[in-house]
mmCIF file of C-alpha atoms in Angstrom:
data_model
loop_
_atom_site.group_PDB
_atom_site.id
_atom_site.type_symbol
_atom_site.label_atom_id
_atom_site.label_comp_id
_atom_site.label_asym_id
_atom_site.label_seq_id
_atom_site.Cartn_x
_atom_site.Cartn_y
_atom_site.Cartn_z
ATOM 1 C CA MET A 1 111.213 83.369 92.773
ATOM 2 C CA PRO A 2 109.531 85.433 95.660
ATOM 3 C CA GLU A 3 109.547 88.838 95.288
ATOM 4 C CA GLY A 4 110.668 91.440 97.804
ATOM 5 C CA HIS A 5 107.239 91.522 99.818
ATOM 6 C CA THR A 6 107.568 87.965 100.702
ATOM 7 C CA ILE A 7 110.721 88.741 102.170
ATOM 8 C CA HIS A 8 109.716 91.718 104.110
ATOM 9 C CA ARG A 9 106.782 89.536 105.565
ATOM 10 C CA LEU A 10 109.420 86.868 106.365
ATOM 11 C CA ALA A 11 111.587 89.036 108.181
ATOM 12 C CA SER A 12 108.585 90.646 110.348
ATOM 13 C CA ARG A 13 107.466 87.138 111.036
ATOM 14 C CA HIS A 14 110.758 85.742 112.013
ATOM 15 C CA ARG A 15 111.421 88.807 114.460
ATOM 16 C CA LYS A 16 107.919 87.968 116.191
ATOM 17 C CA LEU A 17 108.729 84.448 116.774
ATOM 18 C CA PHE A 18 112.605 84.881 117.777
ATOM 19 C CA ALA A 19 113.630 88.068 118.229
ATOM 20 C CA GLY A 20 115.225 88.739 121.813
ATOM 21 C CA LYS A 21 115.429 85.046 122.763
ATOM 22 C CA PRO A 22 118.382 82.385 122.625
ATOM 23 C CA VAL A 23 117.627 80.251 119.623
ATOM 24 C CA ARG A 24 118.699 76.598 118.873
ATOM 25 C CA VAL A 25 120.260 76.214 115.505
ATOM 26 C CA SER A 26 121.130 73.009 113.511
ATOM 27 C CA SER A 27 121.434 71.997 109.861
ATOM 28 C CA PRO A 28 120.015 68.513 109.721
ATOM 29 C CA GLN A 29 120.917 68.437 106.064
ATOM 30 C CA GLY A 30 124.432 69.092 107.241
ATOM 31 C CA ARG A 31 125.282 71.806 104.446
ATOM 32 C CA PHE A 32 124.952 74.693 107.150
ATOM 33 C CA GLU A 33 126.671 72.487 109.779
ATOM 34 C CA ALA A 34 129.588 74.659 110.775
ATOM 35 C CA GLY A 35 127.342 77.810 110.688
ATOM 36 C CA ALA A 36 124.606 76.313 112.796
ATOM 37 C CA LYS A 37 127.391 75.370 115.340
ATOM 38 C CA ALA A 38 128.663 78.983 115.564
ATOM 39 C CA LEU A 39 125.281 80.105 116.140
ATOM 40 C CA ASP A 40 123.629 77.462 118.451
ATOM 41 C CA GLY A 41 122.490 78.974 121.849
ATOM 42 C CA LEU A 42 122.937 82.560 120.771
ATOM 43 C CA MET A 43 120.575 85.382 121.038
ATOM 44 C CA PHE A 44 118.481 86.015 117.869
ATOM 45 C CA THR A 45 118.612 89.996 117.576
ATOM 46 C CA GLY A 46 116.270 90.388 114.616
ATOM 47 C CA ALA A 47 115.717 89.956 110.997
ATOM 48 C CA LEU A 48 115.547 92.401 107.960
ATOM 49 C CA ALA A 49 115.083 92.248 104.542
ATOM 50 C CA HIS A 50 116.534 93.896 101.241
ATOM 51 C CA GLY A 51 115.372 93.165 98.255
ATOM 52 C CA LYS A 52 114.912 89.477 97.678
ATOM 53 C CA HIS A 53 117.541 88.945 100.587
ATOM 54 C CA LEU A 54 116.878 87.706 104.151
ATOM 55 C CA LEU A 55 119.385 88.673 106.833
ATOM 56 C CA HIS A 56 119.007 86.878 110.435
ATOM 57 C CA ARG A 57 120.960 88.671 112.980
ATOM 58 C CA TYR A 58 122.607 86.960 116.266
ATOM 59 C CA GLU A 59 124.355 88.655 118.825
ATOM 60 C CA GLY A 60 128.444 89.078 118.345
ATOM 61 C CA ASP A 61 127.598 90.885 115.266
ATOM 62 C CA ARG A 62 126.760 87.428 113.291
ATOM 63 C CA THR A 63 124.382 87.221 110.340
ATOM 64 C CA VAL A 64 122.747 84.711 108.451
ATOM 65 C CA HIS A 65 122.032 85.553 104.947
ATOM 66 C CA ILE A 66 119.265 83.563 103.166
ATOM 67 C CA HIS A 67 118.517 83.860 99.418
ATOM 68 C CA LEU A 68 115.492 81.641 98.576
ATOM 69 C CA GLY A 69 115.971 81.525 94.829
ATOM 70 C CA LEU A 70 113.571 79.559 92.694
ATOM 71 C CA TYR A 71 113.143 76.647 95.079
ATOM 72 C CA GLY A 72 113.665 77.672 98.637
ATOM 73 C CA LYS A 73 110.908 77.695 101.183
ATOM 74 C CA VAL A 74 110.524 78.482 105.002
ATOM 75 C CA THR A 75 108.251 76.872 107.232
ATOM 76 C CA ASP A 76 107.402 77.328 110.828
ATOM 77 C CA GLY A 77 104.990 76.261 113.575
ATOM 78 C CA ASP A 78 104.439 76.307 117.394
ATOM 79 C CA GLY A 79 105.882 74.152 120.008
ATOM 80 C CA ALA A 80 108.585 71.598 119.502
ATOM 81 C CA PRO A 81 109.827 70.922 115.955
ATOM 82 C CA PRO A 82 108.634 67.911 113.932
ATOM 83 C CA GLU A 83 111.109 65.016 113.146
ATOM 84 C CA PRO A 84 113.018 66.345 110.189
ATOM 85 C CA PHE A 85 112.174 65.189 106.852
ATOM 86 C CA GLY A 86 113.529 66.328 103.173
ATOM 87 C CA GLU A 87 116.341 68.649 103.069
ATOM 88 C CA ILE A 88 116.650 70.896 105.567
ATOM 89 C CA ARG A 89 119.250 73.462 105.297
ATOM 90 C CA LEU A 90 118.675 75.421 108.569
ATOM 91 C CA ARG A 91 116.488 74.590 111.357
ATOM 92 C CA MET A 92 115.669 77.302 114.506
ATOM 93 C CA SER A 93 113.943 76.608 117.470
ATOM 94 C CA ASN A 94 113.273 78.051 121.009
ATOM 95 C CA ASP A 95 110.731 76.874 123.641
ATOM 96 C CA ALA A 96 107.467 78.223 121.790
ATOM 97 C CA HIS A 97 108.535 78.096 117.992
ATOM 98 C CA TRP A 98 110.291 76.303 115.310
ATOM 99 C CA LEU A 99 111.567 77.117 111.837
ATOM 100 C CA ASP A 100 112.767 74.973 108.717
ATOM 101 C CA LEU A 101 114.553 76.613 105.763
ATOM 102 C CA ARG A 102 114.798 74.163 102.609
ATOM 103 C CA GLY A 103 116.317 74.336 99.173
ATOM 104 C CA PRO A 104 117.815 78.220 99.538
ATOM 105 C CA THR A 105 120.233 79.647 96.780
ATOM 106 C CA ALA A 106 122.031 80.981 99.551
ATOM 107 C CA CYS A 107 122.582 80.020 103.337
ATOM 108 C CA GLU A 108 125.725 81.595 104.993
ATOM 109 C CA LEU A 109 127.198 83.061 107.935
ATOM 110 C CA LEU A 110 128.571 86.290 107.386
ATOM 111 C CA ASP A 111 130.646 89.011 109.473
ATOM 112 C CA PRO A 112 130.010 92.792 109.230
ATOM 113 C CA PRO A 113 132.112 93.126 106.169
ATOM 114 C CA GLY A 114 130.255 90.535 104.491
ATOM 115 C CA VAL A 115 126.963 92.108 105.141
ATOM 116 C CA GLU A 116 128.304 95.477 103.969
ATOM 117 C CA ALA A 117 129.586 93.881 100.531
ATOM 118 C CA LEU A 118 126.239 92.214 100.234
ATOM 119 C CA LEU A 119 124.164 95.546 100.519
ATOM 120 C CA ALA A 120 126.901 97.507 98.245
ATOM 121 C CA ARG A 121 125.904 95.303 95.289
ATOM 122 C CA LEU A 122 122.399 95.775 95.544
ATOM 123 C CA GLY A 123 120.344 98.494 94.547
ATOM 124 C CA PRO A 124 117.836 100.571 96.778
ATOM 125 C CA ASP A 125 114.816 98.710 98.253
ATOM 126 C CA PRO A 126 111.477 100.611 97.521
ATOM 127 C CA LEU A 127 110.227 99.357 100.989
ATOM 128 C CA LYS A 128 112.924 100.658 103.075
ATOM 129 C CA ARG A 129 112.698 104.169 104.165
ATOM 130 C CA GLY A 130 115.047 106.484 102.652
ATOM 131 C CA ALA A 131 115.663 104.325 99.597
ATOM 132 C CA ASP A 132 117.489 106.489 96.964
ATOM 133 C CA SER A 133 115.490 106.443 93.735
ATOM 134 C CA ILE A 134 117.789 108.950 92.295
ATOM 135 C CA ALA A 135 120.585 106.626 92.599
ATOM 136 C CA ALA A 136 118.546 104.010 90.774
ATOM 137 C CA PHE A 137 117.489 106.408 87.985
ATOM 138 C CA ALA A 138 121.146 107.281 87.372
ATOM 139 C CA LYS A 139 121.900 103.765 86.316
ATOM 140 C CA ILE A 140 118.802 103.540 84.401
ATOM 141 C CA ALA A 141 119.337 106.515 82.606
ATOM 142 C CA ARG A 142 122.817 105.222 81.288
ATOM 143 C CA SER A 143 121.385 101.872 80.000
ATOM 144 C CA SER A 144 120.306 100.962 76.533
ATOM 145 C CA ARG A 145 118.672 97.843 78.230
ATOM 146 C CA PRO A 146 114.797 97.406 78.305
ATOM 147 C CA ILE A 147 113.238 99.464 81.585
ATOM 148 C CA VAL A 148 111.406 95.906 82.385
ATOM 149 C CA ALA A 149 114.708 94.388 82.791
ATOM 150 C CA LEU A 150 116.311 97.100 84.522
ATOM 151 C CA LEU A 151 113.783 97.312 87.025
ATOM 152 C CA MET A 152 114.188 93.634 87.627
ATOM 153 C CA ASP A 153 118.139 93.774 87.891
ATOM 154 C CA GLN A 154 118.442 93.869 91.758
ATOM 155 C CA SER A 155 121.718 96.108 91.403
ATOM 156 C CA ILE A 156 119.440 98.816 90.242
ATOM 157 C CA VAL A 157 116.088 97.918 92.160
ATOM 158 C CA ALA A 158 116.081 95.617 94.761
ATOM 159 C CA GLY A 159 113.050 93.701 95.374
ATOM 160 C CA ALA A 160 111.071 94.144 92.133
ATOM 161 C CA GLY A 161 110.541 90.907 89.991
ATOM 162 C CA LEU A 162 108.541 90.141 87.180
ATOM 163 C CA ILE A 163 105.167 90.921 88.295
ATOM 164 C CA PHE A 164 105.980 94.434 90.161
ATOM 165 C CA ALA A 165 107.872 95.384 86.924
ATOM 166 C CA THR A 166 105.358 94.478 84.488
ATOM 167 C CA GLU A 167 102.488 95.644 86.164
ATOM 168 C CA ALA A 168 103.949 99.026 87.642
ATOM 169 C CA LEU A 169 105.141 99.779 84.038
ATOM 170 C CA TYR A 170 101.558 99.109 82.861
ATOM 171 C CA ARG A 171 100.103 101.277 85.236
ATOM 172 C CA ALA A 172 102.470 103.910 84.072
ATOM 173 C CA GLY A 173 101.654 103.717 80.408
ATOM 174 C CA ILE A 174 105.121 102.777 79.604
ATOM 175 C CA ASP A 175 106.363 100.413 76.955
ATOM 176 C CA PRO A 176 108.320 97.872 78.859
ATOM 177 C CA THR A 177 110.724 97.536 75.807
ATOM 178 C CA THR A 178 111.671 101.103 76.094
ATOM 179 C CA ALA A 179 115.244 101.675 76.742
ATOM 180 C CA GLY A 180 116.333 103.114 79.867
ATOM 181 C CA ARG A 181 118.254 106.034 78.475
ATOM 182 C CA ASP A 182 115.104 106.933 76.738
ATOM 183 C CA MET A 183 113.186 107.176 80.007
ATOM 184 C CA PRO A 184 111.997 110.548 80.618
ATOM 185 C CA ALA A 185 113.213 111.794 83.591
ATOM 186 C CA ASP A 186 109.876 113.129 84.805
ATOM 187 C CA ALA A 187 108.586 109.864 84.394
ATOM 188 C CA TRP A 188 110.641 108.120 86.942
ATOM 189 C CA LEU A 189 109.495 109.604 90.153
ATOM 190 C CA PRO A 190 106.021 108.701 89.645
ATOM 191 C CA LEU A 191 107.040 105.086 88.280
ATOM 192 C CA TRP A 192 109.123 104.569 91.812
ATOM 193 C CA THR A 193 106.485 106.001 93.900
ATOM 194 C CA ASP A 194 103.835 103.428 92.553
ATOM 195 C CA LEU A 195 105.664 100.568 92.462
ATOM 196 C CA ARG A 196 106.759 101.192 96.120
ATOM 197 C CA ALA A 197 102.959 101.605 96.938
ATOM 198 C CA LEU A 198 102.087 98.448 95.153
ATOM 199 C CA MET A 199 105.096 96.454 97.171
ATOM 200 C CA ALA A 200 103.907 97.983 100.484
ATOM 201 C CA ALA A 201 100.407 96.984 99.979
ATOM 202 C CA ALA A 202 101.416 93.381 99.058
ATOM 203 C CA VAL A 203 103.418 93.353 102.081
ATOM 204 C CA ILE A 204 100.108 94.043 104.243
ATOM 205 C CA ALA A 205 97.871 91.959 101.905
ATOM 206 C CA GLY A 206 100.290 88.733 101.483
ATOM 207 C CA ARG A 207 99.666 88.654 97.818
ATOM 208 C CA ILE A 208 100.068 91.054 94.697
ATOM 209 C CA ASP A 209 96.956 92.906 93.641
ATOM 210 C CA THR A 210 97.802 95.766 90.962
ATOM 211 C CA VAL A 211 94.469 96.663 89.615
ATOM 212 C CA ARG A 212 92.542 99.991 90.413
ATOM 213 C CA GLU A 213 89.398 99.909 92.267
ATOM 214 C CA GLU A 214 87.603 100.511 89.167
ATOM 215 C CA HIS A 215 88.894 97.358 87.525
ATOM 216 C CA THR A 216 88.370 94.986 90.325
ATOM 217 C CA PRO A 217 86.185 92.084 89.681
ATOM 218 C CA GLU A 218 83.356 93.734 91.736
ATOM 219 C CA ALA A 219 83.489 96.993 90.062
ATOM 220 C CA MET A 220 83.510 95.559 86.499
ATOM 221 C CA GLY A 221 81.005 92.579 86.968
ATOM 222 C CA ARG A 222 83.815 90.163 85.876
ATOM 223 C CA GLU A 223 84.837 86.702 87.601
ATOM 224 C CA PRO A 224 88.121 86.788 89.757
ATOM 225 C CA ARG A 225 91.287 85.897 88.250
ATOM 226 C CA VAL A 226 92.204 82.272 88.720
ATOM 227 C CA ASP A 227 95.946 82.039 88.940
ATOM 228 C CA ARG A 228 98.120 79.843 91.205
ATOM 229 C CA HIS A 229 100.101 83.609 91.703
ATOM 230 C CA GLY A 230 96.639 84.831 92.955
ATOM 231 C CA GLY A 231 95.868 88.438 93.052
ATOM 232 C CA GLU A 232 94.273 90.956 90.499
ATOM 233 C CA VAL A 233 96.562 92.158 87.815
ATOM 234 C CA TYR A 234 96.464 93.867 84.445
ATOM 235 C CA VAL A 235 98.925 92.004 82.129
ATOM 236 C CA TYR A 236 101.004 89.653 84.070
ATOM 237 C CA ARG A 237 100.076 85.998 82.692
ATOM 238 C CA ARG A 238 96.965 87.373 80.784
ATOM 239 C CA THR A 239 98.155 86.639 77.361
ATOM 240 C CA GLY A 240 95.504 87.099 74.691
ATOM 241 C CA GLN A 241 92.780 88.224 77.186
ATOM 242 C CA PRO A 242 91.475 91.549 76.739
ATOM 243 C CA CYS A 243 92.910 94.612 78.491
ATOM 244 C CA LEU A 244 90.898 95.530 81.581
ATOM 245 C CA VAL A 245 90.880 99.170 80.498
ATOM 246 C CA CYS A 246 90.920 99.139 76.465
ATOM 247 C CA GLY A 247 89.948 95.716 75.554
ATOM 248 C CA THR A 248 93.057 95.150 73.434
ATOM 249 C CA PRO A 249 94.401 91.554 73.552
ATOM 250 C CA VAL A 250 97.338 91.438 75.978
ATOM 251 C CA HIS A 251 100.789 90.743 74.296
ATOM 252 C CA GLN A 252 103.481 88.361 75.521
ATOM 253 C CA ASP A 253 107.014 88.080 74.284
ATOM 254 C CA ALA A 254 110.297 86.795 75.495
ATOM 255 C CA LEU A 255 112.989 88.844 77.013
ATOM 256 C CA GLY A 256 116.105 87.571 78.352
ATOM 257 C CA GLY A 257 114.594 83.964 79.003
ATOM 258 C CA ARG A 258 111.803 85.698 80.916
ATOM 259 C CA ASN A 259 108.030 86.223 79.676
ATOM 260 C CA LEU A 260 106.916 89.731 78.943
ATOM 261 C CA TYR A 261 103.731 90.927 79.184
ATOM 262 C CA TRP A 262 101.901 94.248 77.951
ATOM 263 C CA CYS A 263 99.054 96.192 76.335
ATOM 264 C CA PRO A 264 100.211 97.472 72.955
ATOM 265 C CA THR A 265 97.661 100.189 73.184
ATOM 266 C CA CYS A 266 97.907 101.441 76.821
ATOM 267 C CA GLN A 267 101.613 101.403 76.767
ATOM 268 C CA SER A 268 102.244 102.536 73.337
#
């Protein structure tokens, strides 16, 4: 599932392609037909992201809520849209650009109360100005769940997935299995600040890199990481490989149906 930086990149891209212009909207697949008809020809006023949720704004206080989930994919291009193929839930176009959405977990038309309800159930997004880190920690400090699970809980921190949570905890030297209520209060703000910086860098770069300058392939004289996820990381999907800092083999375990990665030395 795409992490929050990807959704922020999509929002920026969609503003660039469509904002301030009327948009033709359709649903070749048919599953968003009623919503598409309600929006067709309206002005696209903007796009924003909150965590892993993408919101398309139209005139008249109409909003399309998109959640890509595990299988959702957005493609776009210049000129006239191609002949539809596959399961296109949502198609947008103007005279210069087109966009297709396939396979999302959610694609729904919301009124203002619906948008308010959606945002109310999400935690603060580190990528948004003024995000309330104190509110997030208040929930964490009351929980017996592992801190890594809490960081991925979208009702607590919106936008962080396994990669960001795993890597931020490594960089902070925090055992990912630490119960939220056992997290020292003075460790939270540095962790939040670093998480926000990692996510912001990923928005710019278009990929997740978490290693510090002294641990890059160039600095260490090692081969770049080869993985479909891309990016240079400390522990994510590096099971059994030596920690880039201490040399201890990276451990992997299961946590709530997800794989968990950490260095038992650096995060002891």
